[in-house]
PDB file of C-alpha atoms in Angstrom:
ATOM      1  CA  UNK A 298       0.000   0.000   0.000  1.00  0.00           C
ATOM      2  CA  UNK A 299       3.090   1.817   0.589  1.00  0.00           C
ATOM      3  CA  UNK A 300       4.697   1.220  -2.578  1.00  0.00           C
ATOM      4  CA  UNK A 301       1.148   2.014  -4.529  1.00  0.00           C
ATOM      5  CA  UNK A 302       1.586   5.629  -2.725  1.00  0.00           C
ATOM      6  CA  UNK A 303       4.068   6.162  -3.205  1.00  0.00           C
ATOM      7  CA  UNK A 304       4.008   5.837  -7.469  1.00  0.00           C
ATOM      8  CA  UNK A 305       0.674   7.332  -7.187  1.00  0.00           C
ATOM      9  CA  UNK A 306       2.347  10.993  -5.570  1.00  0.00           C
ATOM     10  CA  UNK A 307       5.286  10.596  -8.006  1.00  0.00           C
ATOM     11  CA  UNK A 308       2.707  10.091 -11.039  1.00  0.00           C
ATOM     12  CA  UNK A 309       0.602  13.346  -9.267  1.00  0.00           C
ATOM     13  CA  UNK A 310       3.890  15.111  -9.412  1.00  0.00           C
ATOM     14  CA  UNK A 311       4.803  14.223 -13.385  1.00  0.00           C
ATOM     15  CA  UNK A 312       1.012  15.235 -14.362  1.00  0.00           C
ATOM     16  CA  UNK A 313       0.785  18.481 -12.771  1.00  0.00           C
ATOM     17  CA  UNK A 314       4.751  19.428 -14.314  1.00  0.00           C
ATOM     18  CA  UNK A 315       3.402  18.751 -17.597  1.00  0.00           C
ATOM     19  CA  UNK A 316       0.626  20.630 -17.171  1.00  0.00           C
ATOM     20  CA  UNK A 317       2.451  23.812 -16.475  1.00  0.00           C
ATOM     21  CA  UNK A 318       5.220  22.928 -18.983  1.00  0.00           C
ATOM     22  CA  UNK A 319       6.282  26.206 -19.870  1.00  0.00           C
ATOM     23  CA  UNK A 320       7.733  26.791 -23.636  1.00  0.00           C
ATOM     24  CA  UNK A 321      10.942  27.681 -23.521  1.00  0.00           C
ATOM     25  CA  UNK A 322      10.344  30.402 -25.742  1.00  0.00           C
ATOM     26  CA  UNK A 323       7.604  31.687 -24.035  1.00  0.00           C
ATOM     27  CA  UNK A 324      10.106  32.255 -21.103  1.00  0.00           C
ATOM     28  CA  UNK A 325      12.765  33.921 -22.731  1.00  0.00           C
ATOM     29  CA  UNK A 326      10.563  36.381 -24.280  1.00  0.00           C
ATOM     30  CA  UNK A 327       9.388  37.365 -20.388  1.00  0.00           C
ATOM     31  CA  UNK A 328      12.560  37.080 -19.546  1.00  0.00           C
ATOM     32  CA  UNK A 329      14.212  39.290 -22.632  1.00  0.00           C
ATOM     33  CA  UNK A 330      10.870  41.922 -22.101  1.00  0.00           C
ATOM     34  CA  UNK A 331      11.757  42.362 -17.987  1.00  0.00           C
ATOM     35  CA  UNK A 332      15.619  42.715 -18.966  1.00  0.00           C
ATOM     36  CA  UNK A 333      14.332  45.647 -21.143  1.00  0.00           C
ATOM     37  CA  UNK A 334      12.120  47.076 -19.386  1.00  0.00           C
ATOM     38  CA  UNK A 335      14.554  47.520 -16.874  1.00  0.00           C
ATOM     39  CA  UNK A 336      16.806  49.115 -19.074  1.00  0.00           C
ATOM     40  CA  UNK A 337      13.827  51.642 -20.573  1.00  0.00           C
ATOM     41  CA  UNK A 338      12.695  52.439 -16.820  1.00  0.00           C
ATOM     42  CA  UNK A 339      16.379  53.466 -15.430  1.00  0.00           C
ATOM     43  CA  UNK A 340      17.142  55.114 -18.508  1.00  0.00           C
ATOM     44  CA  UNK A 341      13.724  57.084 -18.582  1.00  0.00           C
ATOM     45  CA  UNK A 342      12.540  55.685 -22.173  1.00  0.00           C
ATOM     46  CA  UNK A 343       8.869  55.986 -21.673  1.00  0.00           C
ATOM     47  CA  UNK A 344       7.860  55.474 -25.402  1.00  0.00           C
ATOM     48  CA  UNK A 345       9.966  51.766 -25.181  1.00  0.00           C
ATOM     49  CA  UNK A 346       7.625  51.362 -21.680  1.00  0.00           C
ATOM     50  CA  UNK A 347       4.776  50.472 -23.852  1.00  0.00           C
ATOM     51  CA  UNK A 348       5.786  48.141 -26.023  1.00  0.00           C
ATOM     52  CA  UNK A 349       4.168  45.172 -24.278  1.00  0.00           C
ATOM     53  CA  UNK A 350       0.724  47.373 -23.673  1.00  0.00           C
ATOM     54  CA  UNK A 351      -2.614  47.414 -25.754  1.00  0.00           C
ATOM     55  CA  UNK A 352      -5.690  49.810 -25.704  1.00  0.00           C
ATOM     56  CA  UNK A 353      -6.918  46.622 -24.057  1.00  0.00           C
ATOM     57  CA  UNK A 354      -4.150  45.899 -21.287  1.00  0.00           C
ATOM     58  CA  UNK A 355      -4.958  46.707 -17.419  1.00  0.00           C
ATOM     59  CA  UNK A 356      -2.597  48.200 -15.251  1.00  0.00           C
ATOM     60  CA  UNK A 357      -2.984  47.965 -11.678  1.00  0.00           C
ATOM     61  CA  UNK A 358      -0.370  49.873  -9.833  1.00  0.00           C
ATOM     62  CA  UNK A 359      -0.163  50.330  -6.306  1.00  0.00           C
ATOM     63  CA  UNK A 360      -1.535  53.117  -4.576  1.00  0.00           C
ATOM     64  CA  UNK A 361      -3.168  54.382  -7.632  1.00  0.00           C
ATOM     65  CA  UNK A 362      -6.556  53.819  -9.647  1.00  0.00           C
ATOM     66  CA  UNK A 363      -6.854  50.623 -11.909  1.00  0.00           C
ATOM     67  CA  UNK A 364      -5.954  52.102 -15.548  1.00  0.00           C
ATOM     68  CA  UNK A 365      -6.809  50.447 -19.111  1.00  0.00           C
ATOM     69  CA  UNK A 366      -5.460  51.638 -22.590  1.00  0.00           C
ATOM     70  CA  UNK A 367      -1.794  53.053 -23.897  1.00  0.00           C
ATOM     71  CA  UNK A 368      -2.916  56.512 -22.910  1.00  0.00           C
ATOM     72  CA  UNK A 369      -3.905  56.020 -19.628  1.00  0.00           C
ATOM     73  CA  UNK A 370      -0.840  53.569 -19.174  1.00  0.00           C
ATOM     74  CA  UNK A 371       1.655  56.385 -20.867  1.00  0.00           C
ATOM     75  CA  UNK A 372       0.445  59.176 -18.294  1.00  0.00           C
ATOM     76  CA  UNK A 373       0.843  56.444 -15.101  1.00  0.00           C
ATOM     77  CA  UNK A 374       4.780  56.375 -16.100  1.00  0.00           C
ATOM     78  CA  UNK A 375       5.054  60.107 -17.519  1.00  0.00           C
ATOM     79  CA  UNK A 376       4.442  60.994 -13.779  1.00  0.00           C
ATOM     80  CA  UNK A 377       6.241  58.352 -12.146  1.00  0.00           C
ATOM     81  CA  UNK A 378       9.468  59.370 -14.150  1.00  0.00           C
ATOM     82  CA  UNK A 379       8.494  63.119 -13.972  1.00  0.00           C
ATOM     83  CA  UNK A 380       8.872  62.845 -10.585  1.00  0.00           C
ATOM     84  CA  UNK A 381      11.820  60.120  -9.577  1.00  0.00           C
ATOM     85  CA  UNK A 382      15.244  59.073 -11.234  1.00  0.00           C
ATOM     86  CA  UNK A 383      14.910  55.042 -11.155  1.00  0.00           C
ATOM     87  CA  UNK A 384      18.666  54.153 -10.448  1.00  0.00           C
ATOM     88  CA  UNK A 385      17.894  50.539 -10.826  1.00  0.00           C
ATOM     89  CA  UNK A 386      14.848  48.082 -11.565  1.00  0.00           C
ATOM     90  CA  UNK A 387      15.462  44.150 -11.502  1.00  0.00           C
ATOM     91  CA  UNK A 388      12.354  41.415 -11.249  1.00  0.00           C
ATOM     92  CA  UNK A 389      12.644  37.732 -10.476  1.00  0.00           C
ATOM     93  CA  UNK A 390      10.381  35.372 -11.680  1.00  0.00           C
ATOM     94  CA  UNK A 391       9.304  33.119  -9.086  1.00  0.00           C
ATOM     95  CA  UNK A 392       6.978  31.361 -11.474  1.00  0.00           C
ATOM     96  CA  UNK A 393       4.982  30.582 -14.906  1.00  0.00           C
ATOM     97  CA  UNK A 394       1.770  29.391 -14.911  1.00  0.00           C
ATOM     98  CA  UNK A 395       0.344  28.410 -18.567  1.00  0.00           C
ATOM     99  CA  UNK A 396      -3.626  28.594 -19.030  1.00  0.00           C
ATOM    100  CA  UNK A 397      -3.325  27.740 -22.783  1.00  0.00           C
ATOM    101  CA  UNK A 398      -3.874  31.369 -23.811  1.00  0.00           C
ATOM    102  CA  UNK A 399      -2.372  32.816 -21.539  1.00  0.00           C
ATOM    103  CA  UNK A 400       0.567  32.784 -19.388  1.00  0.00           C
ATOM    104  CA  UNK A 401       0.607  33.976 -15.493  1.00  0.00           C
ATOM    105  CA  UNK A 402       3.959  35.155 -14.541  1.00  0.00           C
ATOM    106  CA  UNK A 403       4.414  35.998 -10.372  1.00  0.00           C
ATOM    107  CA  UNK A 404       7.798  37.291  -9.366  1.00  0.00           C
ATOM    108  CA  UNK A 405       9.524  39.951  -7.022  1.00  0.00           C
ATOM    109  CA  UNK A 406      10.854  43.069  -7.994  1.00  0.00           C
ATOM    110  CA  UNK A 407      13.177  45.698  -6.390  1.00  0.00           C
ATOM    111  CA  UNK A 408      13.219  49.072  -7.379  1.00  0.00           C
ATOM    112  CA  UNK A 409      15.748  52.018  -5.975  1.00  0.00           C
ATOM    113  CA  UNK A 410      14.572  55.296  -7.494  1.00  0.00           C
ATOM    114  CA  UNK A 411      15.251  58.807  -6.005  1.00  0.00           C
ATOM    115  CA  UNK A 412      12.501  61.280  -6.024  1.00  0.00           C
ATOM    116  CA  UNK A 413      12.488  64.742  -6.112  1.00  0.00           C
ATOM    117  CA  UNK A 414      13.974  66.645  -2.420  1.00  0.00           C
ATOM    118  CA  UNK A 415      14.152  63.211  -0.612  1.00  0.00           C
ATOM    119  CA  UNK A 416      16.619  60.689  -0.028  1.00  0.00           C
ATOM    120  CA  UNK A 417      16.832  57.653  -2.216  1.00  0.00           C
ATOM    121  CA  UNK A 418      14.194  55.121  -1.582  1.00  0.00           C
ATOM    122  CA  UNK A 419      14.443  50.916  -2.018  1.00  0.00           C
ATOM    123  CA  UNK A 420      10.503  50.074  -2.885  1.00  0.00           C
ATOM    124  CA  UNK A 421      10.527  46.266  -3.521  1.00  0.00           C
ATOM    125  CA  UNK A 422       7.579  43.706  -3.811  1.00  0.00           C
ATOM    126  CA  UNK A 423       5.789  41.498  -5.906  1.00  0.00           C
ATOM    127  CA  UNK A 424       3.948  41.788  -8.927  1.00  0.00           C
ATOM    128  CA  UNK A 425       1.851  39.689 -11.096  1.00  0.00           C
ATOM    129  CA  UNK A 426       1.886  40.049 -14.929  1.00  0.00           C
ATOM    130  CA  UNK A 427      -0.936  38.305 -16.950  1.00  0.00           C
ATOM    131  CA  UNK A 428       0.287  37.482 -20.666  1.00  0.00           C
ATOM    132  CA  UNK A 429      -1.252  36.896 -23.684  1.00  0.00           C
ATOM    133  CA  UNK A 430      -0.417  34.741 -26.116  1.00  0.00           C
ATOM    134  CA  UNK A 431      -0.083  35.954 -29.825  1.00  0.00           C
ATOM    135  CA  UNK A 432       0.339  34.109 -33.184  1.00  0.00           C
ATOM    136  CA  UNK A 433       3.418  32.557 -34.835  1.00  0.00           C
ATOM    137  CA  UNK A 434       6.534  34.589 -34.598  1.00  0.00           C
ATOM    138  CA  UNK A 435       4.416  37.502 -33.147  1.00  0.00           C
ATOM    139  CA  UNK A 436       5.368  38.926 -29.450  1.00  0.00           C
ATOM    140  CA  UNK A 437       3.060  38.158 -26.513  1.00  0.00           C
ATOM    141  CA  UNK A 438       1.162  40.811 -25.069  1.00  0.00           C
ATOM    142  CA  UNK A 439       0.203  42.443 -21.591  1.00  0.00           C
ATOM    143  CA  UNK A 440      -3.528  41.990 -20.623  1.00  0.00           C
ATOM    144  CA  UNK A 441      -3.030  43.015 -16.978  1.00  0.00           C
ATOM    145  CA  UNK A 442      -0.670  43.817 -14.601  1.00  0.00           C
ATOM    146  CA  UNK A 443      -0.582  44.571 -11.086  1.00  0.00           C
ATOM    147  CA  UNK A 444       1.777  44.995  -8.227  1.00  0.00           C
ATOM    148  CA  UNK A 445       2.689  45.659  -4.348  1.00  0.00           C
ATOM    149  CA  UNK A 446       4.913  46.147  -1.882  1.00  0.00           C
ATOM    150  CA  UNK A 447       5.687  43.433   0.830  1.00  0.00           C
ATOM    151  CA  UNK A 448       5.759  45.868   3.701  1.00  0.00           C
ATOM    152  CA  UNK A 449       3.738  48.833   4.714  1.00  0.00           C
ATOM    153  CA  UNK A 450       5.797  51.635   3.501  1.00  0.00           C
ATOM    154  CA  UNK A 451       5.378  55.907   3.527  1.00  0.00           C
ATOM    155  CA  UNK A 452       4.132  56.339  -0.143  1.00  0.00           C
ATOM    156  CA  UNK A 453       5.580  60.155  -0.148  1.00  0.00           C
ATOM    157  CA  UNK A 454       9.053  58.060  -1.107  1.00  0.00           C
ATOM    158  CA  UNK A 455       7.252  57.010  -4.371  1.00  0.00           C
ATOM    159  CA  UNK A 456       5.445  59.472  -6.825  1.00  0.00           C
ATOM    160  CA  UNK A 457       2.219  60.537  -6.352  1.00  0.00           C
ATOM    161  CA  UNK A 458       0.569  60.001  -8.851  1.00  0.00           C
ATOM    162  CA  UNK A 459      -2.706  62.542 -10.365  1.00  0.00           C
ATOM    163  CA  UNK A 460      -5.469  59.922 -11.186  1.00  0.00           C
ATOM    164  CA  UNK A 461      -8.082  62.792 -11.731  1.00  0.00           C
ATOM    165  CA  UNK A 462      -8.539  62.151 -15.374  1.00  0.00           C
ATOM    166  CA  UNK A 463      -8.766  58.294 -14.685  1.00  0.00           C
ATOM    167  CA  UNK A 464     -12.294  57.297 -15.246  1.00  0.00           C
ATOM    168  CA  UNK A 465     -14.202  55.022 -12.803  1.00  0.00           C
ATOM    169  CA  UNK A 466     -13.831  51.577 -13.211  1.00  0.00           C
ATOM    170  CA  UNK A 467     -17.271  50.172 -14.622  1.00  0.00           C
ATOM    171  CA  UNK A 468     -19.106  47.074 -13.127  1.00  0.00           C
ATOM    172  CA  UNK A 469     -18.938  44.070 -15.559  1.00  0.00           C
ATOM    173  CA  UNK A 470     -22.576  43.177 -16.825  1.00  0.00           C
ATOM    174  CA  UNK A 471     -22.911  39.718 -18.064  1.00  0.00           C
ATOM    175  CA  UNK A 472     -25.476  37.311 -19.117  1.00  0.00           C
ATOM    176  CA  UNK A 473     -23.173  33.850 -19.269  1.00  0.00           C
ATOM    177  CA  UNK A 474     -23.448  31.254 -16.374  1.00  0.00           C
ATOM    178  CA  UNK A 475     -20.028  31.361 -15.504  1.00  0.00           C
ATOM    179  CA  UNK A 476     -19.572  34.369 -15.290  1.00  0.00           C
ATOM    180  CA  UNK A 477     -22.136  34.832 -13.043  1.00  0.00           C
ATOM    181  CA  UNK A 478     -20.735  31.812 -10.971  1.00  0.00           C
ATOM    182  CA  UNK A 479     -17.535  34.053 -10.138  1.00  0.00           C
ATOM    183  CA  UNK A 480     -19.594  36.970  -9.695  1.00  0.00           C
ATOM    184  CA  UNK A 481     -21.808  34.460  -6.551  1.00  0.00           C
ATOM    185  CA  UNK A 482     -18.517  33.519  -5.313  1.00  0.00           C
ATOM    186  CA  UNK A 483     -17.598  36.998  -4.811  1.00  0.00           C
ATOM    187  CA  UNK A 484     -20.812  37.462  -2.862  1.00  0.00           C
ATOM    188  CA  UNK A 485     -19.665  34.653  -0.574  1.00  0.00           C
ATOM    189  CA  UNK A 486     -16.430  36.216   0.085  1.00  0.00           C
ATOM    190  CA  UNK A 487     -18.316  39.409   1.124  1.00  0.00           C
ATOM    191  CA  UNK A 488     -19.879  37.958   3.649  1.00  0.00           C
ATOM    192  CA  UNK A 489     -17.009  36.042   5.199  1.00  0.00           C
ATOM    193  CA  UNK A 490     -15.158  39.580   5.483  1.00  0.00           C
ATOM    194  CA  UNK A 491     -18.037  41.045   6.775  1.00  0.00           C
ATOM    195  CA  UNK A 492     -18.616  38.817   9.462  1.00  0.00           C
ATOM    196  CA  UNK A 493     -15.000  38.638  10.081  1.00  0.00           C
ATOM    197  CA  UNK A 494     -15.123  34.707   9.575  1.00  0.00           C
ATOM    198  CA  UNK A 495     -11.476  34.723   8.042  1.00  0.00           C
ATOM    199  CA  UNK A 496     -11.026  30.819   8.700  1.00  0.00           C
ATOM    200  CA  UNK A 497     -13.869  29.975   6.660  1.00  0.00           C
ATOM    201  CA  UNK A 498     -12.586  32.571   4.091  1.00  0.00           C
ATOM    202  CA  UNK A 499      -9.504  30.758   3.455  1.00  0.00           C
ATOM    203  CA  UNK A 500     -11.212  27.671   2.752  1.00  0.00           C
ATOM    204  CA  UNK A 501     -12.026  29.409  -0.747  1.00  0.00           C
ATOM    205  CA  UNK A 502      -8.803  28.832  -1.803  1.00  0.00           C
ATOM    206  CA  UNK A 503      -7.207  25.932  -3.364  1.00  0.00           C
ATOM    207  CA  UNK A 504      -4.585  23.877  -0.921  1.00  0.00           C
ATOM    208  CA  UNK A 505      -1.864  24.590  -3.351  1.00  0.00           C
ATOM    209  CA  UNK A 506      -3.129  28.573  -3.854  1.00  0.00           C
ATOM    210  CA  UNK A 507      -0.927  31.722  -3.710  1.00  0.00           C
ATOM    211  CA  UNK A 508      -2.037  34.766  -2.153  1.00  0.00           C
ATOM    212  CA  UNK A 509      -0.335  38.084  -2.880  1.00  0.00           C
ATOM    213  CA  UNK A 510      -1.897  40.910  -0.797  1.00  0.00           C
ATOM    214  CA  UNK A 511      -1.152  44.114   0.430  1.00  0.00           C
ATOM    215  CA  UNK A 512       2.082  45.098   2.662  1.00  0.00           C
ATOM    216  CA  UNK A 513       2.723  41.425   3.079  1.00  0.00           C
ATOM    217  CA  UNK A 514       5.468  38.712   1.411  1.00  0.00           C
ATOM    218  CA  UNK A 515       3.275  36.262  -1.059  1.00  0.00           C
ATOM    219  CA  UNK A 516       1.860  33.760   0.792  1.00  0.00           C
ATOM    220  CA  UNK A 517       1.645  30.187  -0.539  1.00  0.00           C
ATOM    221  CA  UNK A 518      -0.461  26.841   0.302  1.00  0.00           C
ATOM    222  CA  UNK A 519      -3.443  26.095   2.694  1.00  0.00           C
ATOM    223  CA  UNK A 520      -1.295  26.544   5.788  1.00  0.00           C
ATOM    224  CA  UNK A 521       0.082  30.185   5.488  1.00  0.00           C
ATOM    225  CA  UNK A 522      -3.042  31.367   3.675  1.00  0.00           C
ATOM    226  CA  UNK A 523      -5.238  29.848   6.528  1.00  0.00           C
ATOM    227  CA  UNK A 524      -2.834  31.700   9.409  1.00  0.00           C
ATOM    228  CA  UNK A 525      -3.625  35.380   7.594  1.00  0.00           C
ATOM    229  CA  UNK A 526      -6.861  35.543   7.221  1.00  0.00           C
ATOM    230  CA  UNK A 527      -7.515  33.976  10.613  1.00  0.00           C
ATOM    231  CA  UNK A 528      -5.204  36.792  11.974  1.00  0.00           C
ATOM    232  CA  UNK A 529      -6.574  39.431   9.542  1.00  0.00           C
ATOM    233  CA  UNK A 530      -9.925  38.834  10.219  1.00  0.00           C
ATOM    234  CA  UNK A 531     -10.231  38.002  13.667  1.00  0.00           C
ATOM    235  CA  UNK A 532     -13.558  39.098  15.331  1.00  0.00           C
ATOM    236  CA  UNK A 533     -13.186  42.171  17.444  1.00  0.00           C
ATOM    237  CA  UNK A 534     -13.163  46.026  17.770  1.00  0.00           C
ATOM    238  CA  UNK A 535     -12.950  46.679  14.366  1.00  0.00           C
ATOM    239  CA  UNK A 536     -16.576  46.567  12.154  1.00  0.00           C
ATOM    240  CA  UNK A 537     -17.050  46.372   8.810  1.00  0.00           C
ATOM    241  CA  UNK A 538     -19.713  48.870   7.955  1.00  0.00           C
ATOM    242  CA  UNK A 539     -20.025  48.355   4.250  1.00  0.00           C
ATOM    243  CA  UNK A 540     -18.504  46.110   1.752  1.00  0.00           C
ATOM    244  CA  UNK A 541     -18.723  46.241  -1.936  1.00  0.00           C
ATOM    245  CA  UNK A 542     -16.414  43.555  -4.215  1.00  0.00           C
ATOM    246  CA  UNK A 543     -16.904  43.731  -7.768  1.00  0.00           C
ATOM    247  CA  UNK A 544     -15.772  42.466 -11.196  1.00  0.00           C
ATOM    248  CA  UNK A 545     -14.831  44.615 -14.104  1.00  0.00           C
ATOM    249  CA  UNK A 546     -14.140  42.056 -16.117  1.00  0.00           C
ATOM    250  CA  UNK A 547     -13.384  38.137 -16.985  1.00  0.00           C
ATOM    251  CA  UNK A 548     -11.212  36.365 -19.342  1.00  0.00           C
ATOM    252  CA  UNK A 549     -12.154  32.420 -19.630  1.00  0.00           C
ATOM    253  CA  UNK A 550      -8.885  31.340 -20.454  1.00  0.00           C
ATOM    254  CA  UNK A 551      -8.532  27.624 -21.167  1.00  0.00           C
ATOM    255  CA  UNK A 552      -7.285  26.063 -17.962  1.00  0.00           C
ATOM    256  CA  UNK A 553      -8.268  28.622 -15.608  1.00  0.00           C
ATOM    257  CA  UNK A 554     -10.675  32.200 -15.374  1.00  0.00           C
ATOM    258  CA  UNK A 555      -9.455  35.335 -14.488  1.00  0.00           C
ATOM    259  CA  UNK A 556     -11.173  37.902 -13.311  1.00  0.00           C
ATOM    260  CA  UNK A 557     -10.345  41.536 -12.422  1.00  0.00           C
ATOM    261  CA  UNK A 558     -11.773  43.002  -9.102  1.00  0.00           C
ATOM    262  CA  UNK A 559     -12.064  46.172  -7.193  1.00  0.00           C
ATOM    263  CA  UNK A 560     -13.439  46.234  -4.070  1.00  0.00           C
ATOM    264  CA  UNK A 561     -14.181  49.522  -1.493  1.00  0.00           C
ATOM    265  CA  UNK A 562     -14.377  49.128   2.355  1.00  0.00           C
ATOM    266  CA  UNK A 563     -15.801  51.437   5.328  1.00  0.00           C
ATOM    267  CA  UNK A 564     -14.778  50.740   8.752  1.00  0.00           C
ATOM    268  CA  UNK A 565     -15.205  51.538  12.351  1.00  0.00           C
ATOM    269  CA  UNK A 566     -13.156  50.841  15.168  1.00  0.00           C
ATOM    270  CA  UNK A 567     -14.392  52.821  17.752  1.00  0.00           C
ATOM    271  CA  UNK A 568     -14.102  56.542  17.209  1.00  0.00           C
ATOM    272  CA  UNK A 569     -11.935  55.788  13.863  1.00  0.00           C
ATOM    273  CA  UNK A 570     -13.898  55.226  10.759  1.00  0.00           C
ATOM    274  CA  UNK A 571     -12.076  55.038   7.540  1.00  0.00           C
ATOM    275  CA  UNK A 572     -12.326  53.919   3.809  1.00  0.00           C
ATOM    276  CA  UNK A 573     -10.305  50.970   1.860  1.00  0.00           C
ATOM    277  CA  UNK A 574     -10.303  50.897  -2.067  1.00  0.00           C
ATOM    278  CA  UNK A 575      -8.351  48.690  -3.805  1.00  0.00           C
ATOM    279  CA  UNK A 576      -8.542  46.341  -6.699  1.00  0.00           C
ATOM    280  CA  UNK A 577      -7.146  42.365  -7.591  1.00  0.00           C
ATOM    281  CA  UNK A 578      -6.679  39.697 -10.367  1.00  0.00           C
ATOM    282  CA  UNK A 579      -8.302  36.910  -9.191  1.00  0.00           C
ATOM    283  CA  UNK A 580      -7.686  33.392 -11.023  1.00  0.00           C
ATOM    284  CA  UNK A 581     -10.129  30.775 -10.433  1.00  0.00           C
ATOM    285  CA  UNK A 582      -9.878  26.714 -10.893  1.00  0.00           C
ATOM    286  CA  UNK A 583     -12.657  24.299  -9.812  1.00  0.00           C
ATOM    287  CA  UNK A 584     -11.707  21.788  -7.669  1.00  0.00           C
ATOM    288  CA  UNK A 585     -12.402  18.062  -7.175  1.00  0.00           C
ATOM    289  CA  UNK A 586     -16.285  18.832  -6.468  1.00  0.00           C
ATOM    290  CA  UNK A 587     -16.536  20.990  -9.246  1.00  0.00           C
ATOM    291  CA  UNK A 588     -16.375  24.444  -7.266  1.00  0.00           C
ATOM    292  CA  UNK A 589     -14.737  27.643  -8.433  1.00  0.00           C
ATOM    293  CA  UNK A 590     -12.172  28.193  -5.980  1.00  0.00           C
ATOM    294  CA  UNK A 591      -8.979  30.746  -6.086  1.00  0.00           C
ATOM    295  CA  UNK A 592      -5.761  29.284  -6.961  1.00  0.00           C
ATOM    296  CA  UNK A 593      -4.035  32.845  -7.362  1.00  0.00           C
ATOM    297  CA  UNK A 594      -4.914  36.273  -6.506  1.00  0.00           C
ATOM    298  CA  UNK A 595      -3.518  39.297  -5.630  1.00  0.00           C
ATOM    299  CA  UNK A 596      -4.758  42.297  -4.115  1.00  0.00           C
ATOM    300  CA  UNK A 597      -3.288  46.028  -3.522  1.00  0.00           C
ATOM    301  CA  UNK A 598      -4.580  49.605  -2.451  1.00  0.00           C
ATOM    302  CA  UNK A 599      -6.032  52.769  -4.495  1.00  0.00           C
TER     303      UNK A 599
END
């Protein structure tokens, strides 16, 4: 029974590599794009910036609003660069994940720019890029990006950026089934956070999910994942007044769905009341009973 186990976990192990085979190709090409876009970010190229970028990529950038579009993507790093010398830019991918279509690429990046009357400033993190695949011989593409730092930092070290002109992010309206069936799982999640039930909340992910959220390190399987959110939403003082979580859109990709969410938060704890806006790629499998359940996300602040 042993033995059978045994071959059984090492036959697990060989299915699940070659289901995430990545193409060599495929990698280089992330790898060559990073490499540059290092090179255009330190050496302030912001036309080179947007090579990767459509009018139909989303950009999720930390402490600023959720943009879509080469315009609204150009203006994010006119200001950034307008306002900070990058002295150096490096990301590591930590992994690949390929959806058929698409390709999920999670990493770390470090970042030492030095802005404008203050003293130079390490901002380092982890990001989450979300490529899409192209034809023969043609160059992937960028259909969303997002990423965060790992600690709680004082923003006024990065540029602050003007997100007047940025137009609210609309609510996704859909008529397909499962679509809708992310959209109900959402609801669930709302009411977990709103009743502070964080143990239960981690149950919607996957045993073998990733979590990348705000101010923290990425957080991977059932353990660590379980530990947060029973930590980060323990019952007590603090109350959850309101709670919206919303998608703005979906992309059924073959072997998983993603889904792009924003989400806005008022809260009380005693005489403090505040507000929480944010936004989050979500990517969704179904597990052995046929439920949607989250296998990555991540999550940052407006």
């Amino acid at each position: 029974m042993i033995k059978f186990s045994f071959t059984f976990f090492l036959f697990a192990l060989g299915v699940f590599a070659q289901e995430n085979k990545i193409d060599s190709n495929v990698r280089k090409q992330i790898e060559s794009y990073n490499s540059s876009f290092a090179a255009d970010f330190t050496g302030g190229n912001k036309e080179a910036l947007l090579k990767a970028y459509t009018e139909q990529t989303i950009l999720m950038p930390e402490h600023s609003r959720q943009r879509t579009g080469n315009k609204s993507i150009a203006d994010f790093y006119k200001q950034w660069l307008d306002q900070a010398k990058v002295i150096s830019y490096q990301r590591t991918i930590l992994e690949l994940q390929d959806f058929g279509s698409y390709v999920l690429e999670i990493g770390n990046f470090t970042e030492h720019l030095d802005k404008q009357n203050l003293k130079p400033y390490t901002y380092s993190g982890k990001y989450m890029v979300l490529w899409k695949k192209a034809s023969k011989n043609k160059p992937m593409t960028i259909a969303a990006e997002i990423w965060g730092s790992d600690s709680y930092f004082d923003d006024r070290f990065i540029p602050e950026i003007d997100d007047a002109l940025v137009p609210s992010t609309k609510e996704f309206v859909t008529s397909d089934k499962l679509n809708l069936e992310v959209i109900e799982r959402n609801n669930s999640i709302k009411k977990l956070v709103q009743n502070r039930l964080g143990g239960e909340h981690a149950k919607m992910f996957l045993p073998d999910a990733m979590y990348l959220t705000y101010y923290t390190p990425i957080l991977s399987g059932e353990k660590d994942i379980t530990a947060y959110f029973i930590e980060h939403e323990k019952p007590g003082t603090l109350s959850i007044d309101q709670i919206s979580i919303r998608t703005s859109g979906v992309i059924n990709a073959q072997k998983a769905i993603v889904e792009f969410g924003y989400y806005s938060v008022d809260w009380s704890d005693g005489d403090k009341k505040g507000n929480v806006k944010g936004k989050s790629i979500n990517v969704w499998k179904r597990n052995s009973n046929g439920e949607l359940m989250l296998f990555r996300q991540m999550v940052n602040h407006d």
